[in-house]
PDB file of C-alpha atoms in Angstrom:
ATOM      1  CA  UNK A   1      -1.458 -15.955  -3.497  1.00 93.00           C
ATOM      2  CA  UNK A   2       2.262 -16.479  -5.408  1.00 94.00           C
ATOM      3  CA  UNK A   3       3.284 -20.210  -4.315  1.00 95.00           C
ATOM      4  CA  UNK A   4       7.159 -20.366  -5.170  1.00 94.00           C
ATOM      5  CA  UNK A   5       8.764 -23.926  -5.981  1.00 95.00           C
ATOM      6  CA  UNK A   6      11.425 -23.713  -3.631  1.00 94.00           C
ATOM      7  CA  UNK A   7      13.527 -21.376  -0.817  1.00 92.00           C
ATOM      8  CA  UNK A   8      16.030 -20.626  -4.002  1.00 92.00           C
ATOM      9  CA  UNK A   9      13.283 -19.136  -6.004  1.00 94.00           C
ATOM     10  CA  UNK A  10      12.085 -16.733  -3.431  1.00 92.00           C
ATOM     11  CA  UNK A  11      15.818 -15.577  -3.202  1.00 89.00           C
ATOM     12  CA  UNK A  12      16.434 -15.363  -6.417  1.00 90.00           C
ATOM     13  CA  UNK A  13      12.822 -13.073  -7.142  1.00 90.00           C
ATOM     14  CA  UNK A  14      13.131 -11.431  -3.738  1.00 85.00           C
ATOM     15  CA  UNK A  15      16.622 -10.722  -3.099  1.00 78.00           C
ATOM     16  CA  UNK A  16      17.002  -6.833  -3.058  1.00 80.00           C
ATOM     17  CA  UNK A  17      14.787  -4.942  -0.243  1.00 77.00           C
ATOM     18  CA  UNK A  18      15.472  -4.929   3.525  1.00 81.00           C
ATOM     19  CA  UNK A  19      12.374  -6.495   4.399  1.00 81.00           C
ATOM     20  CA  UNK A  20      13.007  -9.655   1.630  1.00 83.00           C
ATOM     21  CA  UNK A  21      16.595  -9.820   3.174  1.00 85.00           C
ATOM     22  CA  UNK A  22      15.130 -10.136   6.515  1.00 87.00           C
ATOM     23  CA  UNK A  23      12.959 -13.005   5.740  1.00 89.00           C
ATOM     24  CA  UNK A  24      16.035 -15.024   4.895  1.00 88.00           C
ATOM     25  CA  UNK A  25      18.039 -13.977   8.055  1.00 88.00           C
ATOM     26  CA  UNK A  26      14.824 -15.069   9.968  1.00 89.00           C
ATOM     27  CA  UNK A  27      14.330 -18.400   8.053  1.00 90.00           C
ATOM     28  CA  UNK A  28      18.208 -19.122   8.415  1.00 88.00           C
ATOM     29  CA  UNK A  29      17.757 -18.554  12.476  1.00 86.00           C
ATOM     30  CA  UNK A  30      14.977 -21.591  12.822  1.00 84.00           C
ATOM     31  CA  UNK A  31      17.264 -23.399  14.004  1.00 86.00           C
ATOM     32  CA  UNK A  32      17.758 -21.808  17.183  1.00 86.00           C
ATOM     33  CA  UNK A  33      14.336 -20.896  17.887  1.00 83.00           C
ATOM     34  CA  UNK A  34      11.062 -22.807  19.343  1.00 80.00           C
ATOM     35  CA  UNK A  35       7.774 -23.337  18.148  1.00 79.00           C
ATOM     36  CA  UNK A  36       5.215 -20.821  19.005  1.00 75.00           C
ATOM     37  CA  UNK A  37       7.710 -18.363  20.003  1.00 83.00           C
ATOM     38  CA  UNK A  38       7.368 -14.701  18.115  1.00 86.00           C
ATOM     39  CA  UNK A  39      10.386 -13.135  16.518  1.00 87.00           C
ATOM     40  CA  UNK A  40      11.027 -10.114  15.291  1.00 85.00           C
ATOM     41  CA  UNK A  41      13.789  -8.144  13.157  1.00 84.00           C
ATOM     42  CA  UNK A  42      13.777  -4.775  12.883  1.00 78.00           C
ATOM     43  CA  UNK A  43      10.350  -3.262  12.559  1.00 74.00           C
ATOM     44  CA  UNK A  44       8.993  -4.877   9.620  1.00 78.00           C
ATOM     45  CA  UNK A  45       9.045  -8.290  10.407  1.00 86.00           C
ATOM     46  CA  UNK A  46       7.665 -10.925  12.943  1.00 90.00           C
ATOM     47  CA  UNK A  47       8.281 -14.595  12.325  1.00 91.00           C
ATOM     48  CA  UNK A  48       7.725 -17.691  14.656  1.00 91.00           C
ATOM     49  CA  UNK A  49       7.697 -21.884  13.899  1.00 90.00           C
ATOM     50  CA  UNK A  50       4.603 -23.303  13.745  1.00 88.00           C
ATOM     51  CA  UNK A  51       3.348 -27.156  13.391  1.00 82.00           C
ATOM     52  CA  UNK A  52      -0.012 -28.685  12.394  1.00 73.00           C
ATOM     53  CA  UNK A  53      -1.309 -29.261  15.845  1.00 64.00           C
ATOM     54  CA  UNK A  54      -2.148 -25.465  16.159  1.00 68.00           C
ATOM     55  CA  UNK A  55      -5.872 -24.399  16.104  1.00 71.00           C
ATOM     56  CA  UNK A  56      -7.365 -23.988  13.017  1.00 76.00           C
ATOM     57  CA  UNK A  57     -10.228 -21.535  12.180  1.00 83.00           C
ATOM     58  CA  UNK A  58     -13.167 -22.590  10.463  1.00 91.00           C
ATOM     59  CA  UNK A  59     -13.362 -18.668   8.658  1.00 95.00           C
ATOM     60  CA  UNK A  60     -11.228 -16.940   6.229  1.00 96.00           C
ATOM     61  CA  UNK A  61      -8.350 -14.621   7.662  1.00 96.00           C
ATOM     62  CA  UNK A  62      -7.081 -11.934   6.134  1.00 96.00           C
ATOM     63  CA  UNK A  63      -4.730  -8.805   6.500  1.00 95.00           C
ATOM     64  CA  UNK A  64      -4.202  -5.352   5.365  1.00 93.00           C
ATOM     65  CA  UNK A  65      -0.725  -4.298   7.040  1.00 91.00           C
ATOM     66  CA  UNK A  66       1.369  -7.715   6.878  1.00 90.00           C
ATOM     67  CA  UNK A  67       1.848  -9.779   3.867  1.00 88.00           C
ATOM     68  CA  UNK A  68       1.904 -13.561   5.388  1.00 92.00           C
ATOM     69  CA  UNK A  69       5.000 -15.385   4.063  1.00 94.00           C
ATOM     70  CA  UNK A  70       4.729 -19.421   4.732  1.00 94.00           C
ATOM     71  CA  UNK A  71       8.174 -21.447   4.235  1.00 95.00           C
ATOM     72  CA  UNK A  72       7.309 -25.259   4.511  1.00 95.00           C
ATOM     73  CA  UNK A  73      10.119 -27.258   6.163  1.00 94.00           C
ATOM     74  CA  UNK A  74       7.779 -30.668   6.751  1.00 93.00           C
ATOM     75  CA  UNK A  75       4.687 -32.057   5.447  1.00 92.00           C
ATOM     76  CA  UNK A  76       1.834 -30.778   3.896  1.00 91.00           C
ATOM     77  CA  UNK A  77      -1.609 -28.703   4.024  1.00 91.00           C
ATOM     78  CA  UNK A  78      -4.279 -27.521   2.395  1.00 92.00           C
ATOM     79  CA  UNK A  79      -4.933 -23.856   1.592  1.00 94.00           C
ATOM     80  CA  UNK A  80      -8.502 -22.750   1.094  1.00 95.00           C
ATOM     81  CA  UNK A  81      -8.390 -19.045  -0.770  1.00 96.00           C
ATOM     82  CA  UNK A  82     -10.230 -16.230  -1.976  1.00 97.00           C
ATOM     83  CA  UNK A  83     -10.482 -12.872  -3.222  1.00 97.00           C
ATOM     84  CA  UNK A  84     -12.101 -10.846  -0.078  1.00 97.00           C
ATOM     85  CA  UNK A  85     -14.487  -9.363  -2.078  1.00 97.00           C
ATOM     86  CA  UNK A  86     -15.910 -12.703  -3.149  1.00 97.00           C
ATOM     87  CA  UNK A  87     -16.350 -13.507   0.373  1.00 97.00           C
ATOM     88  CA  UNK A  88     -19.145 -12.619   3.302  1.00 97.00           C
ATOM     89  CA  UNK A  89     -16.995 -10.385   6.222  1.00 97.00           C
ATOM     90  CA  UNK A  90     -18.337 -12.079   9.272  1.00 97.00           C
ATOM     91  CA  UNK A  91     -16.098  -9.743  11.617  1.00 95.00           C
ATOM     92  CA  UNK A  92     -14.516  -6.593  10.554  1.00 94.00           C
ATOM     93  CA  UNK A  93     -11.283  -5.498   9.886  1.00 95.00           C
ATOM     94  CA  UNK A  94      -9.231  -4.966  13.474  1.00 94.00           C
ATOM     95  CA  UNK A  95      -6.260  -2.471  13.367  1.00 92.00           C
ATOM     96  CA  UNK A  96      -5.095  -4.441  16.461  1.00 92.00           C
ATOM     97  CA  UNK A  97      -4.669  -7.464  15.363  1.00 91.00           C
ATOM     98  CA  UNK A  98      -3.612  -6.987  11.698  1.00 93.00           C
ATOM     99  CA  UNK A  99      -7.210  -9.316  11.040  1.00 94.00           C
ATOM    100  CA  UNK A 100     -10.538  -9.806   9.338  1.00 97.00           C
ATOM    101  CA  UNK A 101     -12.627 -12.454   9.296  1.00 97.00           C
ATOM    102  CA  UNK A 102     -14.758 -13.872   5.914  1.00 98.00           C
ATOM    103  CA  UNK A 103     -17.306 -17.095   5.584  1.00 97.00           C
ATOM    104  CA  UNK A 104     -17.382 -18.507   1.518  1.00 96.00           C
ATOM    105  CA  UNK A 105     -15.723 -20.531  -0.651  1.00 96.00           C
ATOM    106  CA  UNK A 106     -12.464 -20.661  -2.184  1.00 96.00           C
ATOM    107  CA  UNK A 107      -9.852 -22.634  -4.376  1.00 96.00           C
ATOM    108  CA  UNK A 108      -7.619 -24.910  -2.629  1.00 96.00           C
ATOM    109  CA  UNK A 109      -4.390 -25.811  -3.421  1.00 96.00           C
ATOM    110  CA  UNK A 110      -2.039 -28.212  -1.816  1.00 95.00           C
ATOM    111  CA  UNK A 111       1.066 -26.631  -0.633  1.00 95.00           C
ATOM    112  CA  UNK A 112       4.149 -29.168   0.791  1.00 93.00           C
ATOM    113  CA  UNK A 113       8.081 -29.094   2.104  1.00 95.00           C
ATOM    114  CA  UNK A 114      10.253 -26.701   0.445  1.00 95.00           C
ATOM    115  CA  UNK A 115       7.205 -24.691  -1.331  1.00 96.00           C
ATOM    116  CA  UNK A 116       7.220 -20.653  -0.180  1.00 96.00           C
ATOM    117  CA  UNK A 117       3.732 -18.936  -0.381  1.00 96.00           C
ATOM    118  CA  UNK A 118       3.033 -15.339  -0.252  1.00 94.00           C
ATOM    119  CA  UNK A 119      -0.402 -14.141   0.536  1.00 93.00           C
ATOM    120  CA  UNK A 120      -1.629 -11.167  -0.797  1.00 91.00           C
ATOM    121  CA  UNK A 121      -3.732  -8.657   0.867  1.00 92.00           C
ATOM    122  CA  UNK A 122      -6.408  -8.447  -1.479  1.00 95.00           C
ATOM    123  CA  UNK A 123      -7.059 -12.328  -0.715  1.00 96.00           C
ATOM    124  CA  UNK A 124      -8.136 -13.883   2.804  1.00 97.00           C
ATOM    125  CA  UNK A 125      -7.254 -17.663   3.689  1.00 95.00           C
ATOM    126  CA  UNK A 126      -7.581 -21.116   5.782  1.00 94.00           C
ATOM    127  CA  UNK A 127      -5.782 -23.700   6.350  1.00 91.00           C
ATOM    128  CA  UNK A 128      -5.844 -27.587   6.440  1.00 85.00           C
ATOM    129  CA  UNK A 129      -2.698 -29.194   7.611  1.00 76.00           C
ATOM    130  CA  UNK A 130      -1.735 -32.345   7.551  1.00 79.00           C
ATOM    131  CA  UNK A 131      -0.194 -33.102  11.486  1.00 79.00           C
ATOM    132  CA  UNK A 132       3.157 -33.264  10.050  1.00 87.00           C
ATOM    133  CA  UNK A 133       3.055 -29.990   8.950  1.00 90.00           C
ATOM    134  CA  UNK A 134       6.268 -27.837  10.006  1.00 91.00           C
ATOM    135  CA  UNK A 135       6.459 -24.196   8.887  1.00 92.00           C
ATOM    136  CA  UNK A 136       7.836 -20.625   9.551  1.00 93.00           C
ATOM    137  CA  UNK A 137       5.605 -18.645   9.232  1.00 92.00           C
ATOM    138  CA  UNK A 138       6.296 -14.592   8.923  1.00 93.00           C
ATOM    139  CA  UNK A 139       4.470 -11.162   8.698  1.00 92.00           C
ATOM    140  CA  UNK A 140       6.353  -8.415   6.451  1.00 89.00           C
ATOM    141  CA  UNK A 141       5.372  -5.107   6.239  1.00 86.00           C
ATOM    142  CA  UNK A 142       3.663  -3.918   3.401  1.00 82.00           C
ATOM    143  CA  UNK A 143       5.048  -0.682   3.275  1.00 73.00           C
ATOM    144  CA  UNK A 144       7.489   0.133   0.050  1.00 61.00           C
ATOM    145  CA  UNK A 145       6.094  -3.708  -1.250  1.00 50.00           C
ATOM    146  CA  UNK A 146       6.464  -5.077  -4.460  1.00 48.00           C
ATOM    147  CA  UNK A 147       5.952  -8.239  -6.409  1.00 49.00           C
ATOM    148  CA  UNK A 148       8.575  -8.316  -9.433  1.00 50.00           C
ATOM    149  CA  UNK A 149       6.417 -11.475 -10.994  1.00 46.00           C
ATOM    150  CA  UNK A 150       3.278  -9.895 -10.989  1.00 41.00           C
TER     151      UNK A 150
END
């Protein structure tokens, strides 16, 4: 998991590629869109709003296709994560759904407003937000990927 200071950081690290271009054309367009609404650009990424009085899952989640970017406009949460392979897969990966589930335990860190946080697919995650908690949330690609602070 990479957990950037600030919006400004993750443009100045992830300014060159299409799909790291479209993540900031999606985050500047929350303005105009509703919560729990799915968005997409092109075809590498999905985005939507999302606030703390969605469902949380007591299991890990984690992906193989779709790195999970998080931008926090409010509030705060808790992020439980893991390497997978230190966790117990309690449902298999679905090609469908972009998903696998994992029981375990994890480090937690506490993320809050202005913090970006990109979550690798190596790692699987859950949340505890606080019910302020305003984010957008988007799935890029993984295909042509690349970390430059790794």
């Amino acid at each position: 998991m990479i957990i950037l200071r600030s919006l400004a950081e993750f443009q100045q690290l992830y300014h060159t590629g299409k799909k790291w271009q479209r993540c900031m054309e999606a985050i500047n367009n929350i303005e105009k869109i509703h919560s729990g609404v799915f968005h997409s650009i092109g075809d590498s990424l999905v985005y939507r709003l999302a606030s703390g009085a969605e469902f949380q899952r007591e299991e890990f989640e984690g992906h193989r296709r779709y790195f999970d970017v998080h931008y926090y406009l409010e509030g705060a949460e808790e992020i439980e994560f893991a390497a997978k392979s230190a966790l117990h897969c309690i449902s298999p990966y679905d090609d469908e759904t972009d998903r696998e589930f994992f029981s375990g335990q994890g480090e937690t860190v506490k993320v809050n407003k202005g913090r970006v946080v990109i979550f690798e697919n190596h790692e699987a995650c859950r949340f505890r937000p606080e019910k302020d908690v305003k984010k957008v949330i988007l799935k890029v690609t993984v295909e042509e990927s690349y970390f430059v602070n790794k």
